[in-house]
CSV table of C-alpha atoms in Angstrom, one decimal:
chain,number,residue,atom,x,y,z
A,27,UNK,CA,86.2,27.2,-75.3
A,28,UNK,CA,86.9,25.0,-78.4
A,29,UNK,CA,83.8,25.0,-81.0
A,30,UNK,CA,84.1,21.2,-80.3
A,31,UNK,CA,83.4,21.4,-76.9
A,32,UNK,CA,80.6,24.4,-77.8
A,33,UNK,CA,79.1,21.4,-79.8
A,34,UNK,CA,79.4,19.0,-77.4
A,35,UNK,CA,77.7,20.9,-74.6
A,36,UNK,CA,74.7,22.2,-77.4
A,37,UNK,CA,74.1,18.2,-77.6
A,38,UNK,CA,70.9,17.3,-75.7
A,39,UNK,CA,71.7,15.0,-72.4
A,40,UNK,CA,71.4,11.0,-73.4
A,41,UNK,CA,68.1,9.6,-72.0
A,42,UNK,CA,68.0,6.4,-70.6
A,43,UNK,CA,65.6,3.8,-71.7
A,44,UNK,CA,64.1,0.5,-70.2
A,45,UNK,CA,61.3,-1.2,-72.7
A,46,UNK,CA,58.9,-3.9,-71.2
A,47,UNK,CA,56.9,-5.9,-74.1
A,48,UNK,CA,56.1,-9.5,-73.4
A,49,UNK,CA,55.8,-10.2,-77.6
A,50,UNK,CA,59.4,-10.8,-78.7
A,51,UNK,CA,58.9,-9.2,-82.0
A,52,UNK,CA,57.9,-6.3,-80.3
A,53,UNK,CA,60.5,-6.1,-78.0
A,54,UNK,CA,62.9,-6.5,-81.0
A,55,UNK,CA,61.6,-3.7,-82.5
A,56,UNK,CA,61.1,-1.2,-80.2
A,57,UNK,CA,65.0,-2.4,-78.8
A,58,UNK,CA,66.5,-1.5,-82.3
A,59,UNK,CA,64.1,1.6,-82.5
A,60,UNK,CA,65.8,3.3,-78.8
A,61,UNK,CA,69.4,2.1,-79.7
A,62,UNK,CA,69.3,3.8,-83.2
A,63,UNK,CA,67.8,6.7,-81.7
A,64,UNK,CA,70.3,9.5,-81.5
A,65,UNK,CA,70.2,10.9,-77.6
A,66,UNK,CA,68.3,7.6,-76.5
A,67,UNK,CA,70.2,4.7,-74.4
A,68,UNK,CA,68.4,1.0,-73.9
A,69,UNK,CA,68.9,0.5,-70.3
A,70,UNK,CA,67.3,-2.8,-70.0
A,71,UNK,CA,64.5,-4.7,-71.3
A,72,UNK,CA,61.4,-6.4,-69.7
A,73,UNK,CA,58.8,-9.1,-70.7
A,74,UNK,CA,56.2,-8.5,-67.7
A,75,UNK,CA,55.3,-6.2,-65.2
A,76,UNK,CA,57.1,-7.5,-62.2
A,77,UNK,CA,60.4,-7.2,-64.4
A,78,UNK,CA,60.0,-3.6,-65.3
A,79,UNK,CA,59.2,-2.5,-62.0
A,80,UNK,CA,62.4,-4.1,-61.0
A,81,UNK,CA,64.7,-2.4,-63.3
A,82,UNK,CA,63.3,0.8,-63.3
A,83,UNK,CA,63.6,1.0,-59.7
A,84,UNK,CA,67.0,-0.7,-59.4
A,85,UNK,CA,68.4,1.1,-63.0
A,86,UNK,CA,66.0,4.8,-62.4
A,87,UNK,CA,65.7,5.3,-65.9
A,88,UNK,CA,64.5,8.5,-67.1
A,89,UNK,CA,61.6,6.6,-69.6
A,90,UNK,CA,60.2,3.4,-69.3
A,91,UNK,CA,58.2,2.3,-72.7
A,92,UNK,CA,55.6,-0.1,-71.1
A,93,UNK,CA,52.9,-2.7,-73.2
A,94,UNK,CA,49.3,-1.6,-71.6
A,95,UNK,CA,48.7,-5.7,-71.5
A,96,UNK,CA,51.8,-6.8,-70.5
A,97,UNK,CA,51.7,-10.2,-67.7
A,98,UNK,CA,51.6,-9.5,-64.1
A,99,UNK,CA,48.9,-6.7,-64.1
A,100,UNK,CA,49.9,-5.1,-67.1
A,101,UNK,CA,50.8,-1.9,-67.5
A,102,UNK,CA,48.7,-0.3,-65.3
A,103,UNK,CA,50.0,-1.5,-62.1
A,104,UNK,CA,53.9,-1.3,-63.5
A,105,UNK,CA,52.9,2.7,-64.0
A,106,UNK,CA,51.9,2.6,-60.6
A,107,UNK,CA,54.7,0.9,-58.8
A,108,UNK,CA,57.5,3.0,-61.2
A,109,UNK,CA,55.8,6.1,-60.1
A,110,UNK,CA,55.5,5.2,-56.5
A,111,UNK,CA,59.5,4.3,-56.4
A,112,UNK,CA,61.0,6.3,-58.9
A,113,UNK,CA,58.9,9.5,-59.0
A,114,UNK,CA,61.2,10.7,-61.6
A,115,UNK,CA,60.5,8.3,-64.8
A,116,UNK,CA,58.0,9.1,-67.0
A,117,UNK,CA,56.0,6.0,-68.5
A,118,UNK,CA,55.3,5.7,-72.0
A,119,UNK,CA,52.4,3.9,-72.4
A,120,UNK,CA,52.0,1.4,-75.8
A,121,UNK,CA,49.3,-0.6,-76.9
A,122,UNK,CA,47.1,-1.9,-79.3
A,123,UNK,CA,43.6,-0.8,-77.9
A,124,UNK,CA,42.4,3.0,-78.0
A,125,UNK,CA,39.2,2.7,-76.5
A,126,UNK,CA,38.7,5.5,-73.5
A,127,UNK,CA,38.5,3.1,-70.6
A,128,UNK,CA,42.1,2.0,-71.6
A,129,UNK,CA,43.5,5.2,-72.6
A,130,UNK,CA,42.4,6.3,-69.4
A,131,UNK,CA,43.2,3.9,-66.7
A,132,UNK,CA,47.0,4.6,-67.9
A,133,UNK,CA,47.2,8.0,-67.5
A,134,UNK,CA,45.1,7.8,-64.0
A,135,UNK,CA,48.2,5.2,-63.2
A,136,UNK,CA,50.5,7.7,-63.6
A,137,UNK,CA,51.3,7.5,-67.8
A,138,UNK,CA,52.6,10.6,-69.1
A,139,UNK,CA,52.0,9.2,-73.4
A,140,UNK,CA,49.8,6.7,-74.5
A,141,UNK,CA,50.6,5.5,-78.2
A,142,UNK,CA,48.9,3.4,-80.2
A,143,UNK,CA,50.7,0.2,-81.7
A,144,UNK,CA,51.7,0.8,-85.1
A,145,UNK,CA,52.7,4.3,-84.8
A,146,UNK,CA,56.4,5.2,-86.0
A,147,UNK,CA,59.3,5.0,-84.9
A,148,UNK,CA,60.1,8.4,-85.2
A,149,UNK,CA,56.6,9.0,-83.5
A,150,UNK,CA,58.1,6.7,-81.0
A,151,UNK,CA,61.2,8.5,-80.4
A,152,UNK,CA,59.6,11.8,-80.7
A,153,UNK,CA,57.3,10.8,-77.2
A,154,UNK,CA,60.3,9.3,-75.5
A,155,UNK,CA,62.2,12.7,-75.9
A,156,UNK,CA,58.9,14.6,-75.1
A,157,UNK,CA,58.0,12.9,-71.7
A,158,UNK,CA,62.0,13.4,-70.9
A,159,UNK,CA,61.3,17.0,-71.3
A,160,UNK,CA,58.5,16.4,-68.7
A,161,UNK,CA,55.5,17.7,-71.4
A,162,UNK,CA,53.3,14.7,-72.7
A,163,UNK,CA,52.2,13.0,-75.9
A,164,UNK,CA,49.3,11.4,-77.4
A,165,UNK,CA,49.0,9.3,-80.7
A,166,UNK,CA,46.3,10.9,-83.0
A,167,UNK,CA,43.8,8.0,-82.6
A,168,UNK,CA,43.3,8.5,-79.0
A,169,UNK,CA,43.7,12.5,-78.8
A,170,UNK,CA,40.1,13.5,-79.0
A,171,UNK,CA,38.5,10.9,-76.8
A,172,UNK,CA,40.6,11.9,-74.2
A,173,UNK,CA,40.9,15.7,-74.9
A,174,UNK,CA,37.1,15.2,-74.7
A,175,UNK,CA,37.6,13.6,-71.0
A,176,UNK,CA,40.2,15.8,-69.6
A,177,UNK,CA,38.0,19.2,-71.3
A,178,UNK,CA,34.5,17.9,-69.0
A,179,UNK,CA,37.2,16.9,-66.0
A,180,UNK,CA,38.5,20.4,-66.6
A,181,UNK,CA,35.3,22.2,-65.7
A,182,UNK,CA,34.0,19.8,-63.6
A,183,UNK,CA,37.5,20.6,-61.4
A,184,UNK,CA,36.7,24.9,-62.0
A,185,UNK,CA,33.0,24.9,-60.9
A,186,UNK,CA,34.6,23.0,-58.0
A,187,UNK,CA,37.1,25.5,-57.7
A,188,UNK,CA,34.5,28.7,-58.3
A,189,UNK,CA,32.7,26.9,-56.0
A,190,UNK,CA,35.3,26.8,-53.1
A,191,UNK,CA,36.3,30.7,-54.1
A,192,UNK,CA,32.7,31.8,-53.4
A,193,UNK,CA,32.7,29.8,-50.2
A,194,UNK,CA,35.9,31.9,-49.0
A,195,UNK,CA,34.6,34.8,-50.3
A,196,UNK,CA,31.6,34.7,-48.2
A,197,UNK,CA,33.3,33.6,-45.0
A,198,UNK,CA,35.8,36.5,-45.5
A,199,UNK,CA,33.0,38.7,-45.5
A,200,UNK,CA,31.3,37.2,-42.4
A,201,UNK,CA,34.4,37.4,-40.2
A,202,UNK,CA,35.8,40.8,-41.1
A,203,UNK,CA,32.8,42.7,-41.4
A,204,UNK,CA,30.6,40.6,-38.5
A,205,UNK,CA,27.8,39.7,-39.8
A,206,UNK,CA,26.4,37.7,-37.0
A,207,UNK,CA,25.0,37.7,-33.8
A,208,UNK,CA,24.9,36.3,-30.9
A,209,UNK,CA,21.9,35.0,-29.4
A,210,UNK,CA,21.4,33.5,-25.5
A,211,UNK,CA,19.3,30.6,-24.3
A,212,UNK,CA,18.5,30.0,-20.7
A,213,UNK,CA,20.0,27.3,-18.3
A,214,UNK,CA,17.2,27.0,-16.0
A,215,UNK,CA,17.0,25.2,-12.6
A,216,UNK,CA,13.9,22.7,-12.9
A,217,UNK,CA,13.0,22.7,-9.6
A,218,UNK,CA,13.3,26.0,-8.5
A,219,UNK,CA,12.6,28.0,-12.2
A,220,UNK,CA,16.1,30.1,-11.4
A,221,UNK,CA,18.4,30.6,-14.5
A,222,UNK,CA,21.8,29.7,-14.0
A,223,UNK,CA,23.0,30.0,-17.2
A,224,UNK,CA,23.1,30.9,-20.5
A,225,UNK,CA,24.2,28.9,-23.7
A,226,UNK,CA,25.7,30.9,-26.5
A,227,UNK,CA,24.5,30.3,-30.1
A,228,UNK,CA,25.7,32.1,-33.0
A,229,UNK,CA,23.0,33.3,-35.9
A,230,UNK,CA,24.3,34.3,-39.4
A,231,UNK,CA,23.1,37.5,-41.5
A,232,UNK,CA,24.7,36.9,-44.6
A,233,UNK,CA,22.7,36.3,-48.0
A,234,UNK,CA,19.5,33.0,-47.6
A,235,UNK,CA,19.1,32.0,-44.1
A,236,UNK,CA,20.9,28.7,-43.4
A,237,UNK,CA,21.5,26.6,-40.5
A,238,UNK,CA,24.3,27.8,-38.2
A,239,UNK,CA,25.7,24.2,-38.8
A,240,UNK,CA,26.4,24.8,-42.6
A,241,UNK,CA,28.4,27.5,-41.6
A,242,UNK,CA,30.7,25.7,-39.2
A,243,UNK,CA,30.6,22.7,-41.8
A,244,UNK,CA,31.7,24.8,-44.8
A,245,UNK,CA,34.7,26.9,-42.2
A,246,UNK,CA,35.8,23.3,-41.3
A,247,UNK,CA,35.7,22.3,-45.4
A,248,UNK,CA,37.5,25.5,-45.7
A,249,UNK,CA,40.1,24.2,-43.0
A,250,UNK,CA,39.0,27.4,-41.0
A,251,UNK,CA,36.9,26.4,-38.7
A,252,UNK,CA,39.5,27.7,-35.7
A,253,UNK,CA,39.4,31.5,-37.6
A,254,UNK,CA,35.6,31.0,-37.4
A,255,UNK,CA,34.7,29.8,-33.9
A,256,UNK,CA,36.9,32.0,-31.9
A,257,UNK,CA,35.3,34.9,-33.5
A,258,UNK,CA,32.2,33.9,-32.7
A,259,UNK,CA,33.3,32.7,-29.4
A,260,UNK,CA,35.3,35.6,-28.7
A,261,UNK,CA,31.5,38.1,-29.5
A,262,UNK,CA,30.0,35.6,-26.9
A,263,UNK,CA,32.9,36.4,-24.5
A,264,UNK,CA,32.5,39.8,-24.6
A,265,UNK,CA,29.0,39.9,-24.1
A,266,UNK,CA,29.2,37.9,-20.4
A,267,UNK,CA,29.6,41.0,-17.8
A,268,UNK,CA,26.3,42.1,-18.9
A,269,UNK,CA,24.9,38.4,-17.9
A,270,UNK,CA,23.1,38.3,-14.5
A,271,UNK,CA,26.1,38.0,-12.2
A,272,UNK,CA,25.4,34.8,-10.8
A,273,UNK,CA,25.0,33.1,-14.4
A,274,UNK,CA,27.8,31.4,-16.0
A,275,UNK,CA,28.3,31.6,-19.7
A,276,UNK,CA,28.3,28.5,-21.9
A,277,UNK,CA,30.1,28.6,-25.2
A,278,UNK,CA,30.8,25.8,-28.1
A,279,UNK,CA,33.9,24.9,-29.0
A,280,UNK,CA,35.6,22.2,-31.2
A,281,UNK,CA,38.4,19.8,-30.0
A,282,UNK,CA,40.5,20.8,-32.4
A,283,UNK,CA,39.8,24.9,-31.8
A,284,UNK,CA,40.4,24.4,-27.9
A,285,UNK,CA,44.4,23.4,-28.8
A,286,UNK,CA,44.5,25.9,-30.9
A,287,UNK,CA,46.3,28.9,-30.5
A,288,UNK,CA,43.9,31.7,-31.5
A,289,UNK,CA,41.2,30.3,-28.9
A,290,UNK,CA,44.0,30.7,-25.9
A,291,UNK,CA,44.9,34.1,-26.8
A,292,UNK,CA,41.5,35.1,-26.8
A,293,UNK,CA,40.6,34.1,-23.4
A,294,UNK,CA,44.0,35.8,-22.1
A,295,UNK,CA,42.2,38.3,-19.3
A,296,UNK,CA,39.0,36.5,-19.4
A,297,UNK,CA,37.3,35.5,-15.5
A,298,UNK,CA,36.9,32.1,-16.5
A,299,UNK,CA,35.4,31.1,-13.4
A,300,UNK,CA,32.0,32.3,-15.2
A,301,UNK,CA,32.3,30.0,-18.3
A,302,UNK,CA,31.6,26.7,-19.3
A,303,UNK,CA,33.2,25.1,-22.6
A,304,UNK,CA,31.0,22.7,-24.6
A,305,UNK,CA,32.3,19.8,-26.4
A,306,UNK,CA,30.0,18.2,-28.2
A,307,UNK,CA,30.0,14.3,-28.3
A,308,UNK,CA,29.7,14.3,-32.3
A,309,UNK,CA,33.1,16.2,-32.8
A,310,UNK,CA,35.9,13.0,-32.7
A,311,UNK,CA,39.1,13.8,-30.2
A,312,UNK,CA,41.8,13.8,-32.5
A,313,UNK,CA,44.5,13.9,-29.8
A,314,UNK,CA,43.8,13.4,-26.2
A,315,UNK,CA,47.3,13.8,-25.4
A,316,UNK,CA,47.2,17.9,-26.4
A,317,UNK,CA,43.0,18.5,-25.7
A,318,UNK,CA,43.3,17.3,-21.5
A,319,UNK,CA,46.1,19.2,-20.6
A,320,UNK,CA,45.2,22.3,-22.5
A,321,UNK,CA,41.5,21.5,-20.5
A,322,UNK,CA,43.2,21.2,-17.7
A,323,UNK,CA,44.9,24.6,-18.1
A,324,UNK,CA,41.5,26.2,-18.6
A,325,UNK,CA,39.9,24.5,-15.4
A,326,UNK,CA,42.8,25.7,-13.4
A,327,UNK,CA,41.8,29.4,-13.8
A,328,UNK,CA,38.2,28.5,-13.4
A,329,UNK,CA,36.8,27.0,-16.1
A,330,UNK,CA,33.9,24.1,-16.1
A,331,UNK,CA,33.7,21.5,-18.9
A,332,UNK,CA,30.5,20.4,-20.8
A,333,UNK,CA,30.2,17.2,-22.4
A,334,UNK,CA,27.5,18.3,-25.5
A,335,UNK,CA,24.8,15.9,-26.9
A,336,UNK,CA,25.6,12.9,-24.7
A,337,UNK,CA,24.1,10.0,-25.1
A,338,UNK,CA,23.8,9.8,-29.4
A,339,UNK,CA,27.1,11.2,-30.4
A,340,UNK,CA,30.2,10.1,-31.8
A,341,UNK,CA,32.5,8.9,-28.4
A,342,UNK,CA,31.7,6.5,-25.5
A,343,UNK,CA,30.9,6.4,-21.8
A,344,UNK,CA,34.7,6.4,-22.2
A,345,UNK,CA,35.3,9.4,-23.8
A,346,UNK,CA,33.2,10.9,-20.9
A,347,UNK,CA,35.7,9.4,-18.8
A,348,UNK,CA,38.9,10.5,-20.3
A,349,UNK,CA,37.7,14.4,-20.4
A,350,UNK,CA,35.9,14.0,-16.7
A,351,UNK,CA,33.5,17.1,-17.4
A,352,UNK,CA,31.7,18.9,-14.8
A,353,UNK,CA,28.7,19.4,-16.8
A,354,UNK,CA,27.1,16.4,-19.0
A,355,UNK,CA,24.0,17.7,-21.4
A,356,UNK,CA,21.8,15.1,-23.0
A,357,UNK,CA,20.5,14.7,-26.3
A,358,UNK,CA,17.7,16.5,-27.7
A,359,UNK,CA,16.5,12.6,-29.1
A,360,UNK,CA,16.7,10.9,-25.3
A,361,UNK,CA,14.5,14.4,-24.5
A,362,UNK,CA,12.1,14.2,-27.4
A,363,UNK,CA,11.0,10.7,-26.5
A,364,UNK,CA,11.7,11.1,-22.7
A,365,UNK,CA,7.7,11.1,-21.8
A,366,UNK,CA,6.1,8.0,-23.9
A,367,UNK,CA,9.7,5.6,-23.9
A,368,UNK,CA,11.0,3.2,-21.5
A,369,UNK,CA,14.3,2.8,-23.5
A,370,UNK,CA,15.2,7.0,-23.6
A,371,UNK,CA,14.0,6.7,-19.4
A,372,UNK,CA,16.5,3.9,-18.6
A,373,UNK,CA,19.5,5.7,-20.4
A,374,UNK,CA,18.9,9.0,-19.1
A,375,UNK,CA,18.9,7.2,-15.4
A,376,UNK,CA,21.7,5.7,-16.3
A,377,UNK,CA,23.7,8.9,-17.5
A,378,UNK,CA,22.5,10.4,-14.2
A,379,UNK,CA,23.6,7.7,-11.9
A,380,UNK,CA,26.7,7.9,-14.4
A,381,UNK,CA,27.1,11.8,-13.5
A,382,UNK,CA,26.4,11.4,-10.0
A,383,UNK,CA,29.3,9.0,-9.4
A,384,UNK,CA,31.5,10.9,-11.4
A,385,UNK,CA,31.0,14.5,-9.2
A,386,UNK,CA,29.2,16.1,-12.9
A,387,UNK,CA,25.9,18.1,-12.9
A,388,UNK,CA,23.6,16.9,-15.8
A,389,UNK,CA,21.4,19.2,-18.0
A,390,UNK,CA,18.8,18.3,-20.3
A,391,UNK,CA,18.7,19.6,-23.9
A,392,UNK,CA,15.2,19.7,-26.1
A,393,UNK,CA,13.1,20.5,-23.6
A,394,UNK,CA,9.5,21.6,-25.6
A,395,UNK,CA,6.7,20.1,-23.4
A,396,UNK,CA,5.5,20.4,-20.5
A,397,UNK,CA,5.3,16.5,-20.3
A,398,UNK,CA,8.7,16.4,-21.3
A,399,UNK,CA,9.8,18.6,-18.5
A,400,UNK,CA,8.0,16.2,-15.9
A,401,UNK,CA,9.5,12.9,-17.2
A,402,UNK,CA,12.8,14.2,-16.4
A,403,UNK,CA,12.1,16.3,-13.4
A,404,UNK,CA,10.4,12.4,-12.0
A,405,UNK,CA,13.7,11.3,-12.9
A,406,UNK,CA,15.6,13.6,-11.2
A,407,UNK,CA,17.1,15.8,-13.6
A,408,UNK,CA,18.0,18.9,-11.9
A,409,UNK,CA,19.2,21.4,-14.9
A,410,UNK,CA,17.7,22.0,-18.4
A,411,UNK,CA,17.2,24.0,-22.0
A,412,UNK,CA,14.8,24.2,-24.3
A,413,UNK,CA,11.8,26.2,-26.1
A,414,UNK,CA,9.8,25.1,-23.1
A,415,UNK,CA,11.8,26.7,-20.3
A,416,UNK,CA,13.3,30.0,-22.6
A,417,UNK,CA,14.5,30.3,-26.5
A,418,UNK,CA,17.5,31.6,-27.6
A,419,UNK,CA,17.2,35.7,-27.9
A,420,UNK,CA,19.6,38.9,-27.4
A,421,UNK,CA,20.3,40.0,-24.3
A,422,UNK,CA,17.6,42.4,-23.3
A,423,UNK,CA,15.4,41.2,-25.7
A,424,UNK,CA,13.6,38.3,-24.7
A,425,UNK,CA,10.7,36.3,-27.0
A,426,UNK,CA,7.3,37.2,-25.4
A,427,UNK,CA,6.5,33.6,-25.4
A,428,UNK,CA,9.4,32.7,-23.2
A,429,UNK,CA,8.3,31.6,-18.9
A,430,UNK,CA,9.1,34.0,-16.3
A,431,UNK,CA,12.4,32.6,-15.5
A,432,UNK,CA,13.8,33.5,-19.4
A,433,UNK,CA,12.0,36.9,-19.2
A,434,UNK,CA,13.4,38.1,-15.8
A,435,UNK,CA,17.1,36.4,-17.2
A,436,UNK,CA,17.1,38.8,-20.3
A,437,UNK,CA,16.0,41.6,-18.6
A,438,UNK,CA,18.4,41.4,-15.5
A,439,UNK,CA,21.6,41.2,-18.2
A,440,UNK,CA,23.4,44.3,-17.4
A,441,UNK,CA,22.5,44.4,-13.8
A,442,UNK,CA,25.2,43.9,-11.0
A,443,UNK,CA,22.6,42.4,-8.5
A,444,UNK,CA,22.1,38.5,-9.8
A,445,UNK,CA,18.2,37.8,-7.8
A,446,UNK,CA,17.6,34.1,-7.3
A,447,UNK,CA,20.0,33.1,-9.8
A,448,UNK,CA,22.3,30.2,-8.7
A,449,UNK,CA,25.2,28.6,-10.2
A,450,UNK,CA,25.2,24.6,-10.9
A,451,UNK,CA,27.6,23.1,-8.5
């Protein structure tokens, strides 16, 4: 390579520049500065936002020098549109304003540099080269304002990142060290007091007491809901052989987790004829076309499906029709007022009729008083669960306040005979 060719190869590449400025005098001055600067090539000039957007999208310059307050929506609109059609183009904002709101508006729109009008030709040329290299440039007049804002923003982001790291660490600890337990709440036949099944509920032992729903909400925000739900469901399924022989096990699973590979793998080798999969009506179903075939495959192996929280959740009766559950569990809010509210009784009666038409059984949740129990019995509800019938407890250790049927259920855990227990038909 000759000395001449080596010198040519050492020269920086030419930076293509488009200028947008509505003031004729300022436009002429900027054009002269760019045209005279080494390493810069003036590719076009516009006087409004529409013009510079069209030039930038067509010419794809490396840098656009944009007036903040030009016609057609101003520099902020031009910057957003240019970044959309030519994301590699860097924007230098040029303005007579140095107030905080204007500076931040342009930076949020995507500008890489902000210069106050009155900057020297050298400052303008240096800013163009700086942003072409991928760095940012700010006029000294606006630097303190922006630095303060960015410092505050970075502090907020770091605080949020630290909170997320703590949540991740806490969830890792729970999953790796199994810092949770599973309790079981009996599901009772209301006319004979036989326990027909039990719902598995997770209880977490890490740190200050928190509702289980908070743990699952955190896992969802972290994108790890499937990990936590599969882990707790597996712990529940491992207790299936300890339930009385004729009692089923009910586990709560989100629609998105049901279709995940981990959930299916967890159920490999499990006798699903005693398993009920509960989907809360509060959880939206993003893709029925994926969920329904997955459920059909599980039900073909003997699993049953329950819709939880019916009557107060996200979905409608059409949701229930689409999933065709074997069991419909009414929401606690219906039970809470069932003894005094005609509206709740009417809705429960409608759900009973609806369930009968589609061949599903009704389970009333949240039964806490004798009055609620008697009102449900009068409506013809055959199955229920709630503190009045039996509290959640580990197998083998019933709460002393539970009625005899629930105490018998826990006491029979691990026995081979089912006694008077019956399945929901």
